[in-house]
JSON list of C-alpha atoms in Angstrom, two decimals:
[
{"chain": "A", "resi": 1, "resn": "UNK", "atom": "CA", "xyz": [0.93, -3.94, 6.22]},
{"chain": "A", "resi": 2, "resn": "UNK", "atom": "CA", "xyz": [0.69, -8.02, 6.37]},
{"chain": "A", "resi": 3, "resn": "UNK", "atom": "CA", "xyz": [-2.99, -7.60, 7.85]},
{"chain": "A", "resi": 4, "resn": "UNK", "atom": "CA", "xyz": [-4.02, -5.16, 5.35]},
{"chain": "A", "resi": 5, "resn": "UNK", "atom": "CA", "xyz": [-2.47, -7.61, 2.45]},
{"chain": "A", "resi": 6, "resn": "UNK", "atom": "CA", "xyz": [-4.06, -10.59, 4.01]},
{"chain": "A", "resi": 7, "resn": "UNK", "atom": "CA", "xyz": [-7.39, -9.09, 4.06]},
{"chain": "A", "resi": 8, "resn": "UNK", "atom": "CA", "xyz": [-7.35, -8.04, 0.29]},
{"chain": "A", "resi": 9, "resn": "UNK", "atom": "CA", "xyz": [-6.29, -10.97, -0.22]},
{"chain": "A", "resi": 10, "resn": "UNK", "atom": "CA", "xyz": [-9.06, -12.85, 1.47]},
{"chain": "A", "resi": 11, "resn": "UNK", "atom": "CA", "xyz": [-11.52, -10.59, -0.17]},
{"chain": "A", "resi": 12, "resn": "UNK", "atom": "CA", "xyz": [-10.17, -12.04, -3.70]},
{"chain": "A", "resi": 13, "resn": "UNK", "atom": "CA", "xyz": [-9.52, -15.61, -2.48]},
{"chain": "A", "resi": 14, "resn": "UNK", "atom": "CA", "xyz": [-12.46, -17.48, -1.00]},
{"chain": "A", "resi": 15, "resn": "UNK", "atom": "CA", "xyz": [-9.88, -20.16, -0.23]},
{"chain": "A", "resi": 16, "resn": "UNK", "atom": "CA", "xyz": [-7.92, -19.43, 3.17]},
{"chain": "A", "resi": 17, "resn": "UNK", "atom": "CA", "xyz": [-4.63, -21.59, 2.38]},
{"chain": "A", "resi": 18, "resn": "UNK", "atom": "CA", "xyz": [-4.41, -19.43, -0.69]},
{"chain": "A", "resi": 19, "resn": "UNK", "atom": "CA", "xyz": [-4.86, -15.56, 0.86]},
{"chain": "A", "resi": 20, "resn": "UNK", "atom": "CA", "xyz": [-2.52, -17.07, 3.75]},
{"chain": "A", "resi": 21, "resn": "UNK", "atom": "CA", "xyz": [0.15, -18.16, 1.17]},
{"chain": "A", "resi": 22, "resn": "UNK", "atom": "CA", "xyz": [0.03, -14.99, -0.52]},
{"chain": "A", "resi": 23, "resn": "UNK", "atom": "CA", "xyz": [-0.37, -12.72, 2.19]},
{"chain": "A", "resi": 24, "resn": "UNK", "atom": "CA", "xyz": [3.04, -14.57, 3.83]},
{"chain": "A", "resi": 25, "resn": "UNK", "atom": "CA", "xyz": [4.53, -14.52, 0.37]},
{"chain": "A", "resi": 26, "resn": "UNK", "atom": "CA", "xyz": [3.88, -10.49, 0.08]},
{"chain": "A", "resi": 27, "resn": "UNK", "atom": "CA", "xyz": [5.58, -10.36, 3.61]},
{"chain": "A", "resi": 28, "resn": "UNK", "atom": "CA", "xyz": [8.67, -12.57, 2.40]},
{"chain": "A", "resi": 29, "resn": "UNK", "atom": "CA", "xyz": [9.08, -10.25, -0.55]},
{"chain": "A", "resi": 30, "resn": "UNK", "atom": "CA", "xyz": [8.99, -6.78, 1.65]},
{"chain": "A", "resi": 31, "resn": "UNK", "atom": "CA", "xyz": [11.63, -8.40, 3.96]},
{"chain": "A", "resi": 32, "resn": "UNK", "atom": "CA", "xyz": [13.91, -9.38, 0.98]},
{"chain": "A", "resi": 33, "resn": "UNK", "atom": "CA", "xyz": [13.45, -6.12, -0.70]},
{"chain": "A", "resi": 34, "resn": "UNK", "atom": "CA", "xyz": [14.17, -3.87, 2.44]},
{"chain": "A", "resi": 35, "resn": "UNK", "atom": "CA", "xyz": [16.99, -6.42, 3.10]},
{"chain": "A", "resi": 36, "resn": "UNK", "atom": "CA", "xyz": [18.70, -6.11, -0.30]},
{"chain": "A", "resi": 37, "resn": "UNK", "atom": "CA", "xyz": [18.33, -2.69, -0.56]},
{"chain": "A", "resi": 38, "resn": "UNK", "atom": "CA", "xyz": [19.80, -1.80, 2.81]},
{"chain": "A", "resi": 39, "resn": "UNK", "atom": "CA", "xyz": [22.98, -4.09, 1.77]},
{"chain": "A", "resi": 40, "resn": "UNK", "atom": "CA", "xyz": [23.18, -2.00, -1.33]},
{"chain": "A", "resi": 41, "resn": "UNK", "atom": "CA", "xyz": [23.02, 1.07, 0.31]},
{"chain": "A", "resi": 42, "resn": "UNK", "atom": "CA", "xyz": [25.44, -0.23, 3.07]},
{"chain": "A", "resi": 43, "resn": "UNK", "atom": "CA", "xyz": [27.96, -1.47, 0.37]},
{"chain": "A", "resi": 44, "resn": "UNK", "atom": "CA", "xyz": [27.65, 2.38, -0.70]},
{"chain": "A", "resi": 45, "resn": "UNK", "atom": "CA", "xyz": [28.86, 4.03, 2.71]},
{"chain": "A", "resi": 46, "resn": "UNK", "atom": "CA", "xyz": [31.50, 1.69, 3.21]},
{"chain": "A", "resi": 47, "resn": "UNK", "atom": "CA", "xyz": [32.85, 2.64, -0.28]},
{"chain": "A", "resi": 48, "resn": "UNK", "atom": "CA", "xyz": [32.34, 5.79, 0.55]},
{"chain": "A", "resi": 49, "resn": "UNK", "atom": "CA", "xyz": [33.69, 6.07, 4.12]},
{"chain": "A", "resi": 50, "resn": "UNK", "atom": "CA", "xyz": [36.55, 3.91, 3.94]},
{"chain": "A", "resi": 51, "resn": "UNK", "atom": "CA", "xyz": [37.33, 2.71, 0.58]},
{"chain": "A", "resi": 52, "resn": "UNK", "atom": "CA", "xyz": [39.81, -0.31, 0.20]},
{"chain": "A", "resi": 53, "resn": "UNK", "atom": "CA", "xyz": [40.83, 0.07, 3.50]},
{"chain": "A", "resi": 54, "resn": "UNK", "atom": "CA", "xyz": [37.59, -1.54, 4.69]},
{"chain": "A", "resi": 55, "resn": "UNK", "atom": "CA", "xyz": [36.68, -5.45, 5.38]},
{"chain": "A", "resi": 56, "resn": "UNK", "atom": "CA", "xyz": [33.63, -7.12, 4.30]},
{"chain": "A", "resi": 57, "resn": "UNK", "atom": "CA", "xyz": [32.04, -7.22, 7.42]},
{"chain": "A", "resi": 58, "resn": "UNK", "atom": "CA", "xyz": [31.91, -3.36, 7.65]},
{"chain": "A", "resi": 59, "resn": "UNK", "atom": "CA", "xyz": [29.61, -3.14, 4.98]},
{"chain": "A", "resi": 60, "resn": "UNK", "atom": "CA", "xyz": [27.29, -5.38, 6.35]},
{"chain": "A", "resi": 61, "resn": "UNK", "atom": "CA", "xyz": [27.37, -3.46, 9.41]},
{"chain": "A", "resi": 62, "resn": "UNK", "atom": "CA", "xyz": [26.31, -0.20, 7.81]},
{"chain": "A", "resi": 63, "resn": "UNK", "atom": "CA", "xyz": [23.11, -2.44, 6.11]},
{"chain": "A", "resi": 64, "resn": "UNK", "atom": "CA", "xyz": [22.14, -3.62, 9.95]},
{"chain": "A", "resi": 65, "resn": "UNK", "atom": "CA", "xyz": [22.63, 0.01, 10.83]},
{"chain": "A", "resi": 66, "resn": "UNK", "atom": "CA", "xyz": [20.31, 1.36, 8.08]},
{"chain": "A", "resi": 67, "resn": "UNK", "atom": "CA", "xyz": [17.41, -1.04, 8.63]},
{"chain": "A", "resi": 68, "resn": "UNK", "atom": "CA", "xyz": [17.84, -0.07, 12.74]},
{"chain": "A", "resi": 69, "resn": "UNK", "atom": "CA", "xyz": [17.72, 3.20, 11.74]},
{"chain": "A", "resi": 70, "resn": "UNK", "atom": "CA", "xyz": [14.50, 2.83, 9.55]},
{"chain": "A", "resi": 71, "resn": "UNK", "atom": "CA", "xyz": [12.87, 1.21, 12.26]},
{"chain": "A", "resi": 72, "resn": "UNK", "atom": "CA", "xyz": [13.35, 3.45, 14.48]},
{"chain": "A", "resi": 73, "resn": "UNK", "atom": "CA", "xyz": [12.23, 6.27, 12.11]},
{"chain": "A", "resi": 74, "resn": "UNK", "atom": "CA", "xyz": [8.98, 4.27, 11.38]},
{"chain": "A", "resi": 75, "resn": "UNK", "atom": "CA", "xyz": [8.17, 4.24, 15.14]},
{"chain": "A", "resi": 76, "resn": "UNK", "atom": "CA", "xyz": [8.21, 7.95, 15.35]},
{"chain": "A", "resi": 77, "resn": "UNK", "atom": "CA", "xyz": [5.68, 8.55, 12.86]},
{"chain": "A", "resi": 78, "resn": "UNK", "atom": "CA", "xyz": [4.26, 8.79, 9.29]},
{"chain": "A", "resi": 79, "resn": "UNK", "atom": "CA", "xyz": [5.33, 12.64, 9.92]},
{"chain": "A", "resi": 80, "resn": "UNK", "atom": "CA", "xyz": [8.63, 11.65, 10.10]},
{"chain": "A", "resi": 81, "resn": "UNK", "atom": "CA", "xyz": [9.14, 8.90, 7.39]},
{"chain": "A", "resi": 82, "resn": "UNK", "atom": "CA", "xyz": [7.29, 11.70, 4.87]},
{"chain": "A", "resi": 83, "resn": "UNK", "atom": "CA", "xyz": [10.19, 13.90, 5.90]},
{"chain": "A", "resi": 84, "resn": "UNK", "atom": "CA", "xyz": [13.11, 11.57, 5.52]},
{"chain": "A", "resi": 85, "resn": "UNK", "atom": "CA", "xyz": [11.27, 10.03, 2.07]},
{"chain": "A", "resi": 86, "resn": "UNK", "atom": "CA", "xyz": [11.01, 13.75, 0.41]},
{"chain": "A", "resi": 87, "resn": "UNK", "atom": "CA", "xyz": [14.85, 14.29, 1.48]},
{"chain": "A", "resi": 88, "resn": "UNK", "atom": "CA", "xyz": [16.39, 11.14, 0.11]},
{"chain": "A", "resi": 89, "resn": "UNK", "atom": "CA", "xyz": [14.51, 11.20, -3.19]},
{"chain": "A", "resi": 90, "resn": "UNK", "atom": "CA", "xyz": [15.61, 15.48, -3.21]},
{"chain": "A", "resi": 91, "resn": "UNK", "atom": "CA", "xyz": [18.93, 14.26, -2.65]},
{"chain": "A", "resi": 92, "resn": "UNK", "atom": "CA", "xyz": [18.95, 11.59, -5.13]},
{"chain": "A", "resi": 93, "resn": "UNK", "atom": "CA", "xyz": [17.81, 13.77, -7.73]},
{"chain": "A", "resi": 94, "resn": "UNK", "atom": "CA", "xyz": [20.03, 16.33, -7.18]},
{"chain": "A", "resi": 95, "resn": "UNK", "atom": "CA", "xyz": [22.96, 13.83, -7.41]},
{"chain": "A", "resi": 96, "resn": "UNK", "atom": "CA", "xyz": [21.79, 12.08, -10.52]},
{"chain": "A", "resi": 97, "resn": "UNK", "atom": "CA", "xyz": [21.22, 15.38, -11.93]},
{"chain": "A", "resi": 98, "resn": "UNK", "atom": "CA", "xyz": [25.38, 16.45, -10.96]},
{"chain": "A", "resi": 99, "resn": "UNK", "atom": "CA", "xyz": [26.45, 12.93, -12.06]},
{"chain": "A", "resi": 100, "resn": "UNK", "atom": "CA", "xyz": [24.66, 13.19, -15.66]},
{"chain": "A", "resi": 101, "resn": "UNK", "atom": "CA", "xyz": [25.80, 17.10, -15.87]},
{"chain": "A", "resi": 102, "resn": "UNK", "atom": "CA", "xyz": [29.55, 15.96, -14.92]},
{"chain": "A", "resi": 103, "resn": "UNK", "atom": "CA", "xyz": [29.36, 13.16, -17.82]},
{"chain": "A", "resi": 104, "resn": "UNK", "atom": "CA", "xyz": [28.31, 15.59, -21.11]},
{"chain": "A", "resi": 105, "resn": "UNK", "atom": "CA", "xyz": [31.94, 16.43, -21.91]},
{"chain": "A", "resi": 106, "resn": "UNK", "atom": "CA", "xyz": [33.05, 12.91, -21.28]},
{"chain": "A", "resi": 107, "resn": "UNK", "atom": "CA", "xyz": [30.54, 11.24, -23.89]},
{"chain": "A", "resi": 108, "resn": "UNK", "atom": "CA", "xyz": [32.01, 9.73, -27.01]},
{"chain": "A", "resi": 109, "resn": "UNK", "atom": "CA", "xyz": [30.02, 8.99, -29.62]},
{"chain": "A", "resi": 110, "resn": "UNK", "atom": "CA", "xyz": [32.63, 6.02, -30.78]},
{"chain": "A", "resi": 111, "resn": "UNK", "atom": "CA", "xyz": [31.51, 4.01, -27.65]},
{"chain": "A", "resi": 112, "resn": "UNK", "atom": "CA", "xyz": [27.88, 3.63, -28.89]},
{"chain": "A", "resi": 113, "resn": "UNK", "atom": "CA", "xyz": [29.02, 1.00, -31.84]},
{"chain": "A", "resi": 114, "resn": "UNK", "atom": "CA", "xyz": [28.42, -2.91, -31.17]},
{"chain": "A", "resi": 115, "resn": "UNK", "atom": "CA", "xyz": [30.20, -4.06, -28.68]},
{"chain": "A", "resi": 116, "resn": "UNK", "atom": "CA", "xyz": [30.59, -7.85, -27.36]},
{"chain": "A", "resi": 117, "resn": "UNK", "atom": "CA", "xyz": [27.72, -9.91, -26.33]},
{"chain": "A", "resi": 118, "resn": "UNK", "atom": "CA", "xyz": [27.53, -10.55, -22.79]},
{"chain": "A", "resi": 119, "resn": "UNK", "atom": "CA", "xyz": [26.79, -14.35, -21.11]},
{"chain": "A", "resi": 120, "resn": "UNK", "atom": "CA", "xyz": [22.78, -15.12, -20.11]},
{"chain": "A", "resi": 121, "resn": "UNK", "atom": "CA", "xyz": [23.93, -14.81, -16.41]},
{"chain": "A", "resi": 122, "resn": "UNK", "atom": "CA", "xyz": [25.36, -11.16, -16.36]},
{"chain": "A", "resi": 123, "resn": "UNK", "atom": "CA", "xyz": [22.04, -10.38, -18.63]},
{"chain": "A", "resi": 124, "resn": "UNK", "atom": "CA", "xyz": [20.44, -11.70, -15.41]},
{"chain": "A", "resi": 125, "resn": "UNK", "atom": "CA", "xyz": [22.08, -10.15, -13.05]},
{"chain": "A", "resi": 126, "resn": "UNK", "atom": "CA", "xyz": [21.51, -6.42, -14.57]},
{"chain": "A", "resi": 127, "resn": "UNK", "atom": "CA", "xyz": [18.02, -7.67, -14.69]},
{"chain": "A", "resi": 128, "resn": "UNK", "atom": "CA", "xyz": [18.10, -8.10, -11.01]},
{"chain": "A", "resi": 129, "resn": "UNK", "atom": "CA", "xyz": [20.12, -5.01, -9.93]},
{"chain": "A", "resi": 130, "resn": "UNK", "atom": "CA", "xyz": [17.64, -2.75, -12.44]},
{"chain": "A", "resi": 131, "resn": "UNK", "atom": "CA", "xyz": [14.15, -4.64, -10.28]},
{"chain": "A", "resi": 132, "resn": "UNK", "atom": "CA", "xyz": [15.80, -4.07, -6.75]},
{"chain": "A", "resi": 133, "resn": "UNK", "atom": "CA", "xyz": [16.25, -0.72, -7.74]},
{"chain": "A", "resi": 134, "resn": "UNK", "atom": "CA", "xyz": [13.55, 0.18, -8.72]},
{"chain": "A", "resi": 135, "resn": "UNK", "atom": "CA", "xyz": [11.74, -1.40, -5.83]},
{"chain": "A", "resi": 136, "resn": "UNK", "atom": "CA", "xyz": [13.96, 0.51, -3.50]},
{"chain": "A", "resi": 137, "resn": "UNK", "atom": "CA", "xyz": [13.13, 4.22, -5.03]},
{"chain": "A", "resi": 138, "resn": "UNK", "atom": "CA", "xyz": [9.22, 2.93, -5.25]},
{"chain": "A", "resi": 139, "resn": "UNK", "atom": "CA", "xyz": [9.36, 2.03, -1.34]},
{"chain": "A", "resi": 140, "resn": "UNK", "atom": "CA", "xyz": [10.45, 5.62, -0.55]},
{"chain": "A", "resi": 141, "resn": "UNK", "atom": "CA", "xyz": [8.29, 7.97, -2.77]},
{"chain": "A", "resi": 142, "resn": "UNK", "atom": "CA", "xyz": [5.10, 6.86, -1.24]},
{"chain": "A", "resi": 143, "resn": "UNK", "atom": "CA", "xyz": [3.12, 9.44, 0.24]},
{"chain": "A", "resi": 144, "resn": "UNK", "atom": "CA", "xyz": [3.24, 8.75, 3.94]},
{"chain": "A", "resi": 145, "resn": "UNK", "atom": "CA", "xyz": [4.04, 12.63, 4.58]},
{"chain": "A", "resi": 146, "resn": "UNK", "atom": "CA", "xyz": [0.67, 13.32, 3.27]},
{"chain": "A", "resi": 147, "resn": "UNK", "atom": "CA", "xyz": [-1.23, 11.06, 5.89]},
{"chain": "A", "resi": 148, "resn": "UNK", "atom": "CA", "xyz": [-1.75, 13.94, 7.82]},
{"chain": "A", "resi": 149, "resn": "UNK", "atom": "CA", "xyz": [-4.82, 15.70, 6.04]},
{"chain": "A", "resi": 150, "resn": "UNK", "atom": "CA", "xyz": [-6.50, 11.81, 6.09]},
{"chain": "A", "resi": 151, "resn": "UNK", "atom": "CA", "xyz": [-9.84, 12.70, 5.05]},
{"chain": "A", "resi": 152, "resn": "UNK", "atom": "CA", "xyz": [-8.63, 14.47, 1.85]},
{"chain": "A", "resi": 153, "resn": "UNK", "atom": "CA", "xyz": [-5.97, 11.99, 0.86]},
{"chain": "A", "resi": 154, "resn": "UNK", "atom": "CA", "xyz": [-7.20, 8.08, 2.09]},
{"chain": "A", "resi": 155, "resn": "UNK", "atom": "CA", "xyz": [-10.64, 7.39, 0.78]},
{"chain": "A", "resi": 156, "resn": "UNK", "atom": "CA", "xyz": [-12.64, 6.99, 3.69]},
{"chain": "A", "resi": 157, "resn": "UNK", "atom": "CA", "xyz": [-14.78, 3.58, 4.67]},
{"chain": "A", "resi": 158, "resn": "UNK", "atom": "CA", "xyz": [-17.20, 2.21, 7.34]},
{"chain": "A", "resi": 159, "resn": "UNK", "atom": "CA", "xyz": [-16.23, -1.37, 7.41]},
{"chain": "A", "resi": 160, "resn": "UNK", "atom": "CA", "xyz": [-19.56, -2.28, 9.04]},
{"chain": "A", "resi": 161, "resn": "UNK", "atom": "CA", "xyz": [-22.32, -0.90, 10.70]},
{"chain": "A", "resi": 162, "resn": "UNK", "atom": "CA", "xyz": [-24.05, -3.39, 13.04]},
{"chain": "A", "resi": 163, "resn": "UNK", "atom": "CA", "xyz": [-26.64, -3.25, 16.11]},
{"chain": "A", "resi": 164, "resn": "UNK", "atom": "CA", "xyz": [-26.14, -5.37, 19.74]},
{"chain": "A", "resi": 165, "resn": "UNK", "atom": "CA", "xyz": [-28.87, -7.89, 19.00]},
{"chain": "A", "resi": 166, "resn": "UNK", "atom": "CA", "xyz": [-30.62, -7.00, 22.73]},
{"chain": "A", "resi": 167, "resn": "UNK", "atom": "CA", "xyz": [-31.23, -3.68, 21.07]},
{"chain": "A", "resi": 168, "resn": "UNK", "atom": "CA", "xyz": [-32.79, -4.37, 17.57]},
{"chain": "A", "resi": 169, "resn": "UNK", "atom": "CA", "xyz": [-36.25, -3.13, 16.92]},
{"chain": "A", "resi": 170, "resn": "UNK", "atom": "CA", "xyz": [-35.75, 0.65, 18.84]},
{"chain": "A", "resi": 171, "resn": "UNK", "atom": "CA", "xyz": [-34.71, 2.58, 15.65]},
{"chain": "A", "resi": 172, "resn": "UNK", "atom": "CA", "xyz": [-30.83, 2.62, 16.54]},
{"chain": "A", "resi": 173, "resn": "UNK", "atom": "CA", "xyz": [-29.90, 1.39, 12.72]},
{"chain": "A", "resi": 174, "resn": "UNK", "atom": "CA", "xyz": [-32.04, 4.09, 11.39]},
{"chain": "A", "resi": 175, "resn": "UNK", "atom": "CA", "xyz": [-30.55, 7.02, 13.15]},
{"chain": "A", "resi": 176, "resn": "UNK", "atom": "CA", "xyz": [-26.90, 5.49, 12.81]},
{"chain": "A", "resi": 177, "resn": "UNK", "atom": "CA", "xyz": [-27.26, 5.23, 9.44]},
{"chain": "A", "resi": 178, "resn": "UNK", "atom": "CA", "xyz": [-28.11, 9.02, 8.30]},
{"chain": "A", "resi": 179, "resn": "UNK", "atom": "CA", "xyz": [-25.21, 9.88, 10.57]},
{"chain": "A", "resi": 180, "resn": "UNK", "atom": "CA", "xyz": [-22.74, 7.57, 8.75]},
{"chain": "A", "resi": 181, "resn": "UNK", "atom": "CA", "xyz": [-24.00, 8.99, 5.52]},
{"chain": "A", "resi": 182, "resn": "UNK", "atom": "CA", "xyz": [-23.41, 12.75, 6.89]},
{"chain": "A", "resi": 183, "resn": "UNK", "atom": "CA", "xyz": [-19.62, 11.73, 7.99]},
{"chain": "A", "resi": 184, "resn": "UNK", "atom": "CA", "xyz": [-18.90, 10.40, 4.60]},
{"chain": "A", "resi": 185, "resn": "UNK", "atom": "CA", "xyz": [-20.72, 13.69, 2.75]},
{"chain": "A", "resi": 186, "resn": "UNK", "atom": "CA", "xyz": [-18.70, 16.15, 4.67]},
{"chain": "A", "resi": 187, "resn": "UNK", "atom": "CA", "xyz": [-15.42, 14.46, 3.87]},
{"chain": "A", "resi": 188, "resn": "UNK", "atom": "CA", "xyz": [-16.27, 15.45, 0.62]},
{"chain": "A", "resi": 189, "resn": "UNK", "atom": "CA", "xyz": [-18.06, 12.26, -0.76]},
{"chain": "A", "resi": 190, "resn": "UNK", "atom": "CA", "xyz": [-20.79, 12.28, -2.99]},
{"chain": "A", "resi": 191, "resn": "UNK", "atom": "CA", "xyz": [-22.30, 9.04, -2.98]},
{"chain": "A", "resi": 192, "resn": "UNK", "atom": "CA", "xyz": [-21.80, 5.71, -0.87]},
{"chain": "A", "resi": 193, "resn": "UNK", "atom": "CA", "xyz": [-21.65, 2.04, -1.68]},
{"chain": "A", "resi": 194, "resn": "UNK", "atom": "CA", "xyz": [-22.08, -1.08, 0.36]},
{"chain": "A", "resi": 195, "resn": "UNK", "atom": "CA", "xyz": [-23.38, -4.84, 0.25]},
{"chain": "A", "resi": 196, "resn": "UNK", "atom": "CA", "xyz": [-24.95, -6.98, 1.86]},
{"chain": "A", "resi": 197, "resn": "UNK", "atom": "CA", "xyz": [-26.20, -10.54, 1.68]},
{"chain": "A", "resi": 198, "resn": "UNK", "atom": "CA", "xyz": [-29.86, -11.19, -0.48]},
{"chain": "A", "resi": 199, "resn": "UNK", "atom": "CA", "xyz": [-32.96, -12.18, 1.57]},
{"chain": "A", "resi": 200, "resn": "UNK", "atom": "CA", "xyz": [-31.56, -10.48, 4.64]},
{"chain": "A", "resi": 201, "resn": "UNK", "atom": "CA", "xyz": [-33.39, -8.34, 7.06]},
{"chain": "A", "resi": 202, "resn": "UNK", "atom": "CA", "xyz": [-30.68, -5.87, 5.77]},
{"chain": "A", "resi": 203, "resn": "UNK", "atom": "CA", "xyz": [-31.72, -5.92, 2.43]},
{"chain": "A", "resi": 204, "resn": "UNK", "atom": "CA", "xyz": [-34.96, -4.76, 3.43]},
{"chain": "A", "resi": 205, "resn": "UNK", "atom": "CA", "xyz": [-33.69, -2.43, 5.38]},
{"chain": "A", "resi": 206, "resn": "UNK", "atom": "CA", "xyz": [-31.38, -0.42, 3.06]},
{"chain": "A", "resi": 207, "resn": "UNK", "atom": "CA", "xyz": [-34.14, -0.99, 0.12]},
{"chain": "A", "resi": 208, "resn": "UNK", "atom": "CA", "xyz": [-37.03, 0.98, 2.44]},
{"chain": "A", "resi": 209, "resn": "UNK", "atom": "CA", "xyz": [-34.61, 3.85, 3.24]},
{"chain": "A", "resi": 210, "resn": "UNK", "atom": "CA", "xyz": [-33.49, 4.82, -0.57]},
{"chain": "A", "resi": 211, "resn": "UNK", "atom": "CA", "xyz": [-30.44, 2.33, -1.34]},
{"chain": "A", "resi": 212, "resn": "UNK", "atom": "CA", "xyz": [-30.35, 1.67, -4.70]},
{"chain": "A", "resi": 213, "resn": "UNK", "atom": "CA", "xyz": [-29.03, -1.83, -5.82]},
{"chain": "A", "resi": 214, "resn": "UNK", "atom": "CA", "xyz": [-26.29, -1.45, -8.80]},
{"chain": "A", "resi": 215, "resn": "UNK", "atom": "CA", "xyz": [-25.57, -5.15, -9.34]},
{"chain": "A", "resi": 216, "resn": "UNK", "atom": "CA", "xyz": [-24.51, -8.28, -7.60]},
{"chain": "A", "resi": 217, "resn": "UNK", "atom": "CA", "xyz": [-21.00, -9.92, -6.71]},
{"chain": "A", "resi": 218, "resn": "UNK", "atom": "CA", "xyz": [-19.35, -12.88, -5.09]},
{"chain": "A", "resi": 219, "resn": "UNK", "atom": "CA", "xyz": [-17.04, -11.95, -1.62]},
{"chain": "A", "resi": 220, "resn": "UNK", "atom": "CA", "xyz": [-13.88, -13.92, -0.62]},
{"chain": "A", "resi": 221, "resn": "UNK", "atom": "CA", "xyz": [-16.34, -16.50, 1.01]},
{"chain": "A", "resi": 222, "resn": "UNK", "atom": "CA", "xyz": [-17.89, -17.32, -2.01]},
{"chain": "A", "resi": 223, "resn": "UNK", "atom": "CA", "xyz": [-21.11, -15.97, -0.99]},
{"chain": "A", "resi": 224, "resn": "UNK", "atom": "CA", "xyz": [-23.27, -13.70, -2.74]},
{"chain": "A", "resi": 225, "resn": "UNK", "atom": "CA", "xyz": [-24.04, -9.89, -2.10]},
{"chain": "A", "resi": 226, "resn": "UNK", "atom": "CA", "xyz": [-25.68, -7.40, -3.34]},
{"chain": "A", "resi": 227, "resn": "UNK", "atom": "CA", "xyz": [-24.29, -3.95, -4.20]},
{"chain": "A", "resi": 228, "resn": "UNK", "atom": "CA", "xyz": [-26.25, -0.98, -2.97]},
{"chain": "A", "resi": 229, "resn": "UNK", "atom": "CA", "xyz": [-25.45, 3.00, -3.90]},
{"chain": "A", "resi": 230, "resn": "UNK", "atom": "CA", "xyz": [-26.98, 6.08, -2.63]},
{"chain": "A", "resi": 231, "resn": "UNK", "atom": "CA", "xyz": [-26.49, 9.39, -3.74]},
{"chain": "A", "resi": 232, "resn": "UNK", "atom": "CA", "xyz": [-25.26, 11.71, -0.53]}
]
């Protein structure tokens, strides 16, 4: 995840120093996130488990054990985390859906007047809970159990398409090309994009076998390319 960040990143930021920063920054933020929700969650099972009987360390414990366990579930597979995602957010539906059901009969329209004002730092603090949780539920309703049918549900890319130098000039790029084109129409694409740098021997070469240029732009090195299209 921190390589794919840092190259978007780089792609937006010609500067280094700033896709580094924000690349570790993006990292920090992931670590923090999974670290506050597994200490909510821990806090959870503890109340749950043992109730007042328990010290504070035991919670903690549980959020260690929840993060090992999400490692470990991570290292089986993007089968497996698809699994465990769709149960938790099943389960947490069906709880939230009990819990509100349970609380009709209890609701009291008297409670809704105006009630005391509370202090900047508990305003704050909600503020905080309501982001952390919402991070946490975002985290696990990604659709990692889907990687499995790839070429219908991650847009597909060639990064780059390049010849050994010793073997330029034998017609390699134009029978690689076609090929690369044919990959990308059968998973269901029905035109392709790509750039390259102006006044290259590339440029000639896409122009003379149908490319169409759409426009130019600037990449993260501050360098301008041109943006070719083709219909598939």
């Amino acid at each position: 995840m921190s390589s794919v960040a840092w190259y978007y990143f780089d792609r937006a930021f010609p500067s280094p120093i700033i896709a580094g920063g924000l690349s570790l920054l993006y990292l920090v933020t992931q670590i923090v996130s999974v670290a506050m929700i597994a200490k909510t969650f821990g806090a959870y099972a503890d109340r749950l488990l043992l109730g007042d009987a328990s010290a504070p360390i035991v919670s903690n414990l549980f959020a260690s054990g929840i993060v090992i366990v999400l490692v470990l579930v991570n290292m089986v597979g993007s089968g497996a985390v698809g699994l465990i995602e769709e149960l938790l957010v099943a389960a947490k539906l069906i709880i939230l859906a009990a819990l509100m059901i349970a609380g009709v009969p209890s609701i009291d329209p008297k409670m809704l007047s105006n009630g005391p004002t509370v202090g900047a730092a508990t305003l704050l603090a909600s503020v905080g809970l309501t982001f952390f949780a919402y991070a946490g539920y975002g985290m696990m309703t990604n659709a990692a159990g889907h990687v499995a049918i790839p070429h219908v549900t991650i847009p597909r890319a060639i990064f780059g398409l390049f010849v050994h130098p010793a073997y330029e000039g034998r017609g390699i790029a134009r029978a690689l090309l076609p090929l690369a084109c044919e990959d990308l129409r059968a998973a269901g694409f029905s035109e392709a994009t790509l750039t390259t740098g102006p006044g290259t021997r590339a440029e000639r070469f896409y122009r003379e076998n149908g490319w169409q240029e759409t426009g130019r732009q600037v990449d993260g090195q501050g360098e301008d390319e041109i943006v070719f299209r083709k219909r598939l």
